Coordinates of C-alpha atoms in Angstrom, one line a residue:
M1 CA 130.0 119.4 152.9
R2 CA 129.5 120.3 156.6
L3 CA 133.1 119.5 157.3
L4 CA 134.2 121.6 154.3
R5 CA 132.2 124.6 155.7
A6 CA 133.7 124.2 159.1
L7 CA 137.2 124.1 157.5
L8 CA 136.3 127.2 155.5
A9 CA 135.3 129.0 158.6
G10 CA 138.6 128.2 160.3
L11 CA 140.6 129.2 157.2
I12 CA 138.8 132.6 156.9
L13 CA 139.4 133.3 160.5
A14 CA 143.0 132.6 160.1
C15 CA 143.3 134.7 157.0
A16 CA 141.6 137.6 158.8
G17 CA 144.3 137.6 161.4
L18 CA 142.1 136.9 164.3
P19 CA 143.8 136.0 167.6
A20 CA 144.3 132.4 168.2
L21 CA 142.3 131.0 171.1
A22 CA 144.2 128.5 173.2
Q23 CA 141.8 125.8 174.1
S24 CA 142.8 123.1 176.4
S25 CA 139.3 121.7 176.3
P26 CA 136.4 122.7 174.0
Q27 CA 133.9 125.2 175.4
S28 CA 130.2 125.2 174.7
F29 CA 128.5 128.2 173.0
D30 CA 126.8 129.1 176.3
D31 CA 130.1 129.1 178.2
L32 CA 131.7 131.3 175.6
V33 CA 128.9 133.9 175.6
K34 CA 129.1 134.1 179.4
A35 CA 132.8 134.6 179.1
L36 CA 132.5 137.6 176.7
P37 CA 132.4 140.3 179.5
E38 CA 135.6 139.0 181.0
G39 CA 139.3 139.7 180.2
S40 CA 141.0 142.2 178.0
Y41 CA 139.9 143.2 174.5
S42 CA 142.3 140.8 172.9
E43 CA 140.9 138.0 175.1
R44 CA 137.4 139.0 174.1
G45 CA 138.5 138.8 170.5
A46 CA 139.7 135.2 171.0
T47 CA 136.3 134.4 172.6
V48 CA 134.5 136.0 169.5
E49 CA 136.7 133.7 167.3
A50 CA 135.6 130.7 169.3
I51 CA 132.0 131.6 169.2
A52 CA 132.2 131.9 165.4
R53 CA 133.9 128.5 165.2
T54 CA 131.0 126.8 167.1
G55 CA 128.7 127.4 164.1
D56 CA 125.8 127.8 166.6
A57 CA 122.6 129.2 165.0
R58 CA 122.5 131.9 167.8
A59 CA 126.0 133.1 167.1
E60 CA 125.2 135.7 164.4
A61 CA 122.6 137.4 166.6
V62 CA 124.9 137.6 169.6
L63 CA 127.8 138.9 167.7
A64 CA 125.7 141.4 165.8
A65 CA 124.3 142.7 169.2
L66 CA 127.9 142.9 170.5
L67 CA 129.0 144.9 167.4
D68 CA 126.1 147.3 167.9
G69 CA 126.8 147.8 171.6
A70 CA 123.5 146.2 172.5
L71 CA 124.9 143.3 174.6
G72 CA 125.2 143.5 178.3
L73 CA 125.8 141.5 181.5
V74 CA 123.3 141.5 184.5
E75 CA 125.7 141.3 187.5
A76 CA 123.1 140.1 189.9
T77 CA 122.2 137.0 187.9
G78 CA 125.2 136.5 185.5
Q79 CA 122.7 136.7 182.7
V80 CA 123.9 138.0 179.2
V81 CA 121.1 140.0 177.6
T82 CA 120.5 142.1 174.5
T83 CA 119.4 145.6 175.3
G84 CA 117.2 148.1 173.6
P85 CA 113.9 147.3 171.8
G86 CA 113.1 143.6 172.0
A87 CA 115.5 143.0 174.9
A88 CA 116.0 139.3 175.4
D89 CA 118.2 136.6 177.0
A90 CA 121.1 136.2 174.6
L91 CA 121.2 132.4 175.1
T92 CA 117.5 131.4 175.3
G93 CA 115.9 134.3 173.4
A94 CA 113.4 134.7 176.2
P95 CA 112.2 138.3 176.6
V96 CA 113.4 140.2 179.6
D97 CA 111.7 143.1 181.3
K98 CA 112.9 146.7 180.9
A99 CA 114.3 146.9 184.5
T100 CA 116.5 143.9 183.8
A101 CA 117.7 145.3 180.5
D102 CA 118.4 148.7 182.1
A103 CA 120.4 147.0 184.9
A104 CA 122.8 145.3 182.4
D105 CA 126.3 146.6 182.1
R106 CA 127.2 147.0 178.4
I107 CA 130.0 144.9 177.1
R108 CA 132.4 147.3 175.7
V109 CA 134.3 147.0 172.4
N110 CA 137.1 148.9 170.7
N111 CA 138.0 149.3 167.1
S112 CA 140.2 146.2 167.0
L113 CA 137.5 144.1 168.5
R114 CA 135.0 145.5 166.1
R115 CA 137.2 144.4 163.2
T116 CA 137.3 140.9 164.8
I117 CA 133.6 140.8 165.2
R118 CA 133.0 141.9 161.6
A119 CA 135.3 139.2 160.3
A120 CA 133.6 136.6 162.5
L121 CA 130.2 137.6 161.1
G122 CA 131.7 137.2 157.7
V123 CA 132.7 133.7 158.7
L124 CA 129.2 132.8 159.8
T125 CA 127.6 133.9 156.5
L126 CA 130.3 133.2 153.9
G127 CA 130.7 129.8 155.5
S128 CA 127.0 129.0 155.6
P129 CA 125.8 125.8 153.9
D130 CA 122.9 127.8 152.3
P131 CA 124.0 129.3 148.9
A132 CA 121.3 132.0 149.3
K133 CA 122.9 133.2 152.5
R134 CA 126.4 133.1 151.0
L135 CA 125.1 135.1 148.0
A136 CA 123.5 137.6 150.3
A137 CA 126.7 138.0 152.3
A138 CA 128.7 138.5 149.1
E139 CA 126.3 141.1 147.8
A140 CA 126.4 142.9 151.2
A141 CA 130.2 142.9 151.1
Y142 CA 130.0 144.4 147.6
R143 CA 127.7 147.2 148.8
S144 CA 129.9 148.0 151.8
P145 CA 133.5 147.3 150.8
D146 CA 135.8 146.7 153.7
P147 CA 139.6 146.3 153.1
E148 CA 139.7 144.0 156.2
Q149 CA 137.5 141.5 154.3
V150 CA 139.9 141.0 151.3
E151 CA 141.5 137.9 152.8
P152 CA 138.4 136.3 154.2
I153 CA 136.6 136.7 150.9
A154 CA 139.6 135.2 149.1
A155 CA 139.4 132.2 151.3
A156 CA 135.7 131.9 150.6
I157 CA 136.4 132.1 146.9
A158 CA 138.8 129.2 147.2
A159 CA 136.1 126.9 148.7
E160 CA 133.1 128.1 146.7
T161 CA 131.4 125.7 144.3
D162 CA 128.3 127.6 143.3
A163 CA 129.0 129.7 140.1
R164 CA 126.6 132.5 141.0
V165 CA 128.0 132.9 144.5
L166 CA 131.5 132.6 143.2
A167 CA 131.0 135.5 140.7
A168 CA 129.5 137.7 143.5
L169 CA 132.4 136.9 145.8
E170 CA 134.9 137.8 143.1
E171 CA 133.2 141.2 142.7
A172 CA 133.1 141.7 146.4
R173 CA 136.8 141.0 146.7
A174 CA 137.5 143.4 143.8
V175 CA 135.6 146.3 145.3
A176 CA 137.3 145.7 148.7
L177 CA 140.7 145.7 147.0
L178 CA 140.0 149.0 145.3
A179 CA 139.1 150.4 148.7
S180 CA 142.3 149.2 150.3
D181 CA 145.9 150.3 150.1
A182 CA 146.8 147.3 147.9
A183 CA 149.4 147.6 145.1
T184 CA 148.4 149.2 141.9
E185 CA 148.9 145.9 140.0
A186 CA 146.3 144.2 142.2
K187 CA 143.8 147.1 141.7
L188 CA 144.3 147.0 138.0
E189 CA 143.3 143.3 138.1
A190 CA 140.2 144.2 140.1
I191 CA 138.9 146.8 137.7
P192 CA 137.9 144.3 134.9
V193 CA 136.1 142.2 137.5
I194 CA 133.9 145.3 138.5
A195 CA 133.5 146.2 134.8
R196 CA 132.1 142.7 134.1
R197 CA 129.2 143.5 136.4
G198 CA 128.2 146.2 133.9
D199 CA 125.5 148.0 135.9
A200 CA 125.0 151.4 137.6
S201 CA 126.7 150.1 140.8
A202 CA 129.8 149.3 138.9
Q203 CA 129.9 152.8 137.5
Q204 CA 129.6 154.2 141.0
V205 CA 132.6 152.2 142.1
L206 CA 134.7 153.2 139.1
N207 CA 133.8 156.9 138.7
P208 CA 136.0 158.1 141.7
I209 CA 138.9 156.0 140.4
A210 CA 138.6 157.5 136.9
T211 CA 139.1 160.9 138.4
G212 CA 141.8 159.9 140.8
A213 CA 145.5 160.9 140.9
D214 CA 146.8 157.4 139.9
Q215 CA 147.1 157.7 136.1
A216 CA 147.3 154.0 135.5
L217 CA 144.2 153.3 137.5
A218 CA 142.3 156.3 136.1
G219 CA 143.0 155.1 132.5
A220 CA 141.9 151.6 133.2
A221 CA 138.7 152.9 135.0
K222 CA 137.8 155.2 132.1
S223 CA 138.2 152.3 129.6
A224 CA 136.0 150.1 131.8
L225 CA 133.4 152.9 132.2
A226 CA 133.2 153.3 128.4
E227 CA 132.7 149.6 128.0
I228 CA 130.0 149.6 130.6
E229 CA 128.2 152.4 128.8
R230 CA 128.3 150.5 125.5
S231 CA 127.0 147.4 127.4
R232 CA 124.2 149.2 129.1
A233 CA 123.2 150.8 125.8
A234 CA 123.0 147.4 124.1
W235 CA 121.1 145.9 127.0
G236 CA 118.8 148.9 127.0
F237 CA 118.1 148.3 123.4
A238 CA 117.4 144.6 124.1
Q239 CA 115.1 145.5 127.0
N240 CA 113.0 147.8 124.7
I241 CA 112.8 145.0 122.1
W242 CA 111.6 142.7 124.9
Y243 CA 109.0 145.2 126.1
G244 CA 107.9 145.7 122.4
L245 CA 107.5 141.9 121.9
S246 CA 105.6 141.7 125.2
L247 CA 103.2 144.5 124.1
G248 CA 103.0 143.0 120.6
S249 CA 101.9 139.6 122.0
V250 CA 99.1 141.3 123.9
L251 CA 98.1 143.2 120.7
L252 CA 98.3 140.0 118.7
L253 CA 95.9 138.2 121.0
A254 CA 93.5 141.1 121.1
A255 CA 93.6 141.7 117.3
I256 CA 93.8 138.3 115.7
G257 CA 90.1 137.5 116.3
L258 CA 89.1 140.8 115.0
A259 CA 91.3 140.2 111.9
I260 CA 89.3 137.1 111.1
T261 CA 85.9 138.8 111.6
F262 CA 86.8 142.0 109.8
G263 CA 88.7 140.3 107.0
V264 CA 86.2 137.5 106.2
M265 CA 83.0 139.3 106.9
G266 CA 83.8 143.0 106.5
V267 CA 82.1 143.6 109.9
I268 CA 83.4 146.3 112.2
N269 CA 82.7 144.6 115.5
M270 CA 82.8 147.3 118.2
A271 CA 81.9 144.7 120.8
H272 CA 85.2 142.9 120.3
G273 CA 86.7 144.4 123.4
E274 CA 83.8 143.2 125.5
L275 CA 84.3 139.7 124.2
V276 CA 87.9 140.0 125.5
M277 CA 86.4 141.1 128.8
L278 CA 84.1 138.1 129.0
G279 CA 87.2 135.9 128.7
A280 CA 88.8 137.7 131.6
Y281 CA 85.7 137.3 133.8
T282 CA 85.4 133.6 132.9
T283 CA 88.9 133.3 134.3
Y284 CA 87.8 135.1 137.4
V285 CA 84.8 132.7 137.9
V286 CA 87.0 129.7 137.3
Q287 CA 89.5 130.8 139.9
E288 CA 86.9 131.6 142.5
A289 CA 85.3 128.1 142.0
I290 CA 88.8 126.5 142.4
R291 CA 89.6 128.6 145.5
T292 CA 86.4 127.6 147.1
H293 CA 86.2 123.9 146.2
V294 CA 89.5 122.5 145.1
P295 CA 92.3 125.0 146.0
G296 CA 94.9 122.4 145.2
L297 CA 94.1 122.9 141.5
F298 CA 94.8 126.6 141.5
G299 CA 98.1 126.1 139.5
W300 CA 95.9 124.6 136.7
S301 CA 93.3 127.4 136.8
L302 CA 94.4 129.1 133.6
L303 CA 94.6 125.9 131.7
I304 CA 91.0 125.1 132.8
A305 CA 89.8 128.7 132.1
A306 CA 91.2 128.9 128.6
P307 CA 88.8 126.4 126.8
L308 CA 85.9 127.7 128.9
A309 CA 86.6 131.3 128.0
F310 CA 86.9 130.3 124.3
L311 CA 83.4 128.6 124.5
V312 CA 81.7 131.4 126.4
A313 CA 83.0 134.2 124.2
G314 CA 82.5 132.1 121.1
A315 CA 78.9 131.3 122.0
V316 CA 78.2 135.0 122.6
G317 CA 79.9 135.8 119.3
V318 CA 77.6 133.3 117.4
A319 CA 74.6 134.8 119.2
I320 CA 75.6 138.3 118.1
E321 CA 76.1 137.2 114.5
R322 CA 72.9 135.2 114.3
G323 CA 70.8 137.7 116.1
I324 CA 72.0 141.0 114.8
V325 CA 74.9 141.1 112.4
R326 CA 73.5 138.8 109.7
H327 CA 70.7 141.2 109.2
L328 CA 73.0 144.1 108.6
Y329 CA 75.5 142.8 106.0
G330 CA 76.5 145.4 103.5
R331 CA 75.6 148.2 105.8
A332 CA 78.8 149.1 107.6
L333 CA 77.6 152.1 109.6
E334 CA 74.5 150.2 110.9
T335 CA 76.7 147.3 111.9
L336 CA 79.2 149.6 113.7
L337 CA 76.4 151.2 115.7
A338 CA 74.6 147.9 116.4
T339 CA 77.8 146.2 117.8
W340 CA 78.6 149.4 119.8
G341 CA 75.2 149.0 121.4
V342 CA 75.9 145.4 122.1
S343 CA 79.2 146.4 123.8
L344 CA 77.3 148.7 126.1
I345 CA 74.8 146.0 126.9
L346 CA 77.6 143.5 127.8
Q347 CA 79.4 146.1 129.9
Q348 CA 76.3 146.8 131.9
A349 CA 75.4 143.1 132.3
V350 CA 78.8 142.5 133.8
R351 CA 78.5 145.5 136.1
S352 CA 75.1 144.1 137.3
I353 CA 76.4 140.6 137.9
F354 CA 79.9 141.3 139.2
G355 CA 79.8 144.9 140.3
P356 CA 81.8 147.9 138.9
N357 CA 85.0 147.3 140.9
N358 CA 88.1 145.4 139.8
R359 CA 88.1 141.7 140.4
E360 CA 91.2 139.8 141.6
V361 CA 92.6 137.2 139.3
G362 CA 95.7 135.6 140.7
N363 CA 98.9 134.4 139.0
P364 CA 99.7 130.7 139.3
S365 CA 103.1 130.0 140.8
W366 CA 104.6 129.3 137.3
M367 CA 103.5 132.7 136.1
S368 CA 104.8 134.6 139.1
G369 CA 108.1 136.4 139.6
A370 CA 110.9 137.2 137.2
F371 CA 114.4 136.1 136.2
P372 CA 117.5 138.1 135.1
L373 CA 118.8 137.8 131.6
G374 CA 122.0 139.7 131.5
Q375 CA 121.1 143.3 132.4
M376 CA 117.4 142.6 131.6
T377 CA 114.6 141.5 133.9
V378 CA 112.1 139.1 132.3
T379 CA 108.8 138.5 134.1
W380 CA 107.4 135.0 133.8
N381 CA 103.8 136.2 133.1
R382 CA 104.9 138.2 130.1
L383 CA 107.0 135.4 128.8
W384 CA 104.2 132.9 129.1
I385 CA 101.8 135.3 127.4
L386 CA 104.2 135.6 124.5
V387 CA 104.4 131.8 124.2
F388 CA 100.6 131.6 124.5
A389 CA 100.0 134.2 121.8
L390 CA 102.4 132.4 119.4
A391 CA 100.7 129.1 120.2
V392 CA 97.2 130.5 119.4
F393 CA 98.6 132.0 116.2
A394 CA 100.1 128.6 115.1
I395 CA 96.9 126.7 115.9
L396 CA 94.8 129.3 114.0
L397 CA 97.2 129.1 111.1
W398 CA 96.8 125.4 111.0
V399 CA 93.0 125.7 111.1
M400 CA 93.0 128.1 108.3
K401 CA 95.4 126.2 106.1
K402 CA 94.8 122.5 106.9
T403 CA 91.1 122.1 107.7
S404 CA 87.9 122.1 105.6
A405 CA 86.4 124.9 107.7
G406 CA 89.5 127.0 107.1
L407 CA 89.4 126.4 103.4
Q408 CA 85.8 127.5 103.2
M409 CA 86.7 130.7 105.2
R410 CA 89.4 131.5 102.8
A411 CA 87.1 130.9 99.8
V412 CA 84.5 133.2 101.2
T413 CA 87.2 135.8 101.9
Q414 CA 88.4 135.7 98.3
N415 CA 85.1 135.6 96.5
R416 CA 81.8 135.2 98.5
A417 CA 79.5 134.9 95.5
M418 CA 81.6 132.2 93.7
A419 CA 82.0 130.3 97.0
S420 CA 78.2 130.3 97.4
N421 CA 77.8 129.1 93.9
M422 CA 80.2 126.3 94.6
G423 CA 77.9 125.0 97.4
I424 CA 79.6 126.6 100.4
R425 CA 77.1 127.7 103.0
T426 CA 78.3 131.2 103.4
A427 CA 75.8 132.0 106.2
W428 CA 77.2 129.0 108.2
V429 CA 80.8 130.2 107.5
D430 CA 79.9 133.7 108.7
A431 CA 78.6 132.3 112.0
L432 CA 81.6 130.0 112.4
T433 CA 84.0 132.8 111.6
F434 CA 82.4 135.2 114.0
G435 CA 82.3 132.6 116.7
L436 CA 86.0 131.7 116.1
G437 CA 87.0 135.4 116.2
A438 CA 85.0 135.9 119.4
G439 CA 86.5 132.7 121.0
I440 CA 90.0 133.9 120.3
A441 CA 89.0 137.2 121.9
G442 CA 88.0 135.2 125.0
L443 CA 91.5 133.6 125.0
A444 CA 93.0 137.1 124.9
G445 CA 90.9 137.9 128.0
V446 CA 92.5 134.9 129.9
A447 CA 96.0 136.3 129.1
L448 CA 95.1 139.9 129.9
S449 CA 93.6 138.9 133.3
Q450 CA 97.2 138.2 134.3
I451 CA 98.6 141.7 133.6
D452 CA 95.7 144.1 133.6
N453 CA 92.7 145.0 135.9
V454 CA 89.7 142.8 135.4
S455 CA 86.8 145.3 135.2
P456 CA 83.9 146.0 132.9
N457 CA 86.1 148.5 131.0
L458 CA 88.9 146.0 130.3
G459 CA 88.2 145.7 126.6
Q460 CA 87.9 149.4 125.9
G461 CA 91.7 149.8 126.3
Y462 CA 92.4 147.4 123.4
I463 CA 89.7 147.9 120.8
V464 CA 91.4 150.9 119.1
D465 CA 94.8 149.3 119.1
S466 CA 93.3 146.1 117.7
F467 CA 91.8 147.9 114.8
M468 CA 95.1 149.7 114.1
V469 CA 96.9 146.4 114.1
V470 CA 94.4 144.9 111.6
V471 CA 94.4 147.8 109.3
F472 CA 98.2 148.1 109.3
G473 CA 98.8 144.4 108.8
G474 CA 96.1 143.9 106.2
A475 CA 92.5 142.9 106.9
G476 CA 91.9 139.2 106.8
N477 CA 95.6 138.2 106.7
I478 CA 96.7 136.7 110.0
W479 CA 100.4 136.9 109.0
G480 CA 99.8 140.6 108.5
T481 CA 98.2 140.8 112.0
L482 CA 101.3 139.1 113.5
A483 CA 103.7 141.5 111.7
G484 CA 101.5 144.5 112.6
A485 CA 101.1 143.6 116.3
F486 CA 104.9 143.1 116.9
S487 CA 105.8 146.1 114.7
L488 CA 103.5 148.5 116.5
G489 CA 104.5 147.0 119.9
I490 CA 108.2 147.6 119.4
V491 CA 107.7 151.1 117.8
N492 CA 105.5 152.1 120.7
K493 CA 108.1 151.1 123.3
F494 CA 110.9 152.9 121.5
L495 CA 108.8 156.1 121.2
E496 CA 107.6 156.1 124.9
P497 CA 110.8 157.2 126.5
Y498 CA 111.0 160.3 124.2
A499 CA 107.4 161.2 123.5
G500 CA 105.5 159.6 126.4
A501 CA 102.8 156.9 126.2
V502 CA 99.9 159.0 124.9
L503 CA 101.9 161.1 122.4
G504 CA 103.7 158.0 121.2
K505 CA 100.3 156.4 120.4
I506 CA 99.2 159.5 118.6
I507 CA 102.4 159.5 116.5
V508 CA 101.8 155.8 115.6
L509 CA 98.2 156.5 114.7
V510 CA 99.2 159.4 112.4
A511 CA 101.9 157.2 110.8
I512 CA 99.4 154.5 110.1
I513 CA 97.0 156.9 108.5
L514 CA 99.8 158.2 106.2
F515 CA 100.8 154.6 105.5
I516 CA 97.3 153.4 104.4
Q517 CA 97.2 156.4 102.1
K518 CA 99.9 154.7 100.1
R519 CA 98.9 151.0 100.8
P520 CA 95.1 151.0 101.6
R521 CA 95.2 147.2 102.0
G522 CA 97.9 147.2 104.6
L523 CA 101.2 145.4 104.7
F524 CA 99.9 142.0 103.5
A525 CA 96.8 142.5 101.3
V526 CA 94.5 139.6 100.7
K527 CA 94.3 138.7 97.0
G528 CA 91.1 137.7 95.3
R529 CA 88.3 138.7 93.0
F530 CA 86.1 139.8 95.8
V531 CA 88.8 142.1 97.1
D532 CA 90.0 143.3 93.7
G533 CA 86.5 143.9 92.5

């Protein structure tokens, strides 16, 4: 591969029309740099070519300084130095004092030599063994099209093996062709390559051509621009769908526990948001312990925090049910006020223990960053939260459909009195149900800690949305919660660009109110004698 890169460097230099350097014997990089101040401009061009051929790691910095007029010769010592801020010896990189830099005679360049230097710099990057550097060079060439680079880029295309770099090189060559005086046929072939990019930068390249005097090029550019507009509209629609699914996954996690509690027990739990908050703070505590004692396990911190958050929030939920809620069944207003009071107590307890400020919860490496998908950008943390939400939903569905505890929950939901007469301990089912809903809220807190501020007010931002999802989907029906969460998430994201975030939520709230006037039980009503009666 090293031999191939060296061959590519030589080929690009030849294609760029650089002067040939007659070499009776190979010269070292140091000798070539010291020879730069000597001879005519054409001889200096030959020296530049030879410097590029050495492949020395210092070559790029030296040639860049020469191109910028920041390379000089100290006559007294024969030392070649870079001038300006950070002045240093061009060969060793050792800093030089201001007096030495000021004494250096600048090595002059003309336009022909500048073209030679630019081509040589292209050799150094396009011929790099590192694909990332080659990609950066190709993208830089696309942003700053230079007709002189058409042939060097073509030579790089011929030797490129990386698909992503190859595509970038083809786009760079196309934009350089359009900026050159190449034949119309060549430019017509370049336009579809630019159109394939399909983004705003492609539109910027093609807009001047679409209004140019050449009718053939203008027609092709207009067709390409129309295609780009259609493509961007389609990808914009897809991006909104993704944002809606992302928001829906958060709403699903926040609401699914409430759907169980509200659906089975008829309890309006205003402390549900604080149970979400407890899950987030559990994640914070786990991460702090790992950072302090076993930092090597930080990548596993969320997997460790998830079951602990479920247990902590679930235990608090059972305590709330056993200590307060069970004494208030059948009294909805008193239950609402009591759980609201509990929410205030939990918020103040967290403020007293952790303080009122936001707490830092880090993203493990596998949840950091993003990746492109066509014209979209997908962040890893949002993608994993979507996967996590669907996994929690699937596990909960299995528990409700395939386990004895789930069967008893469904029996109590459909007809509490008959379930009690059949020997089901409804009080135990109530405690289990409240604990399960609270535990799932804790899991939601683990996920939300990755995308939101962990503070005592974390849960307050989700309690209203959670109730809207539950009411819209159908109380007690987890399939309805799934449909309601993703529906509201997608609708919100499509409304936001036109109405704004706040007005968009108001519109959704009004729409839900009107909807439940027609379907009071939501999208998927729970059937049963208890409900029907």
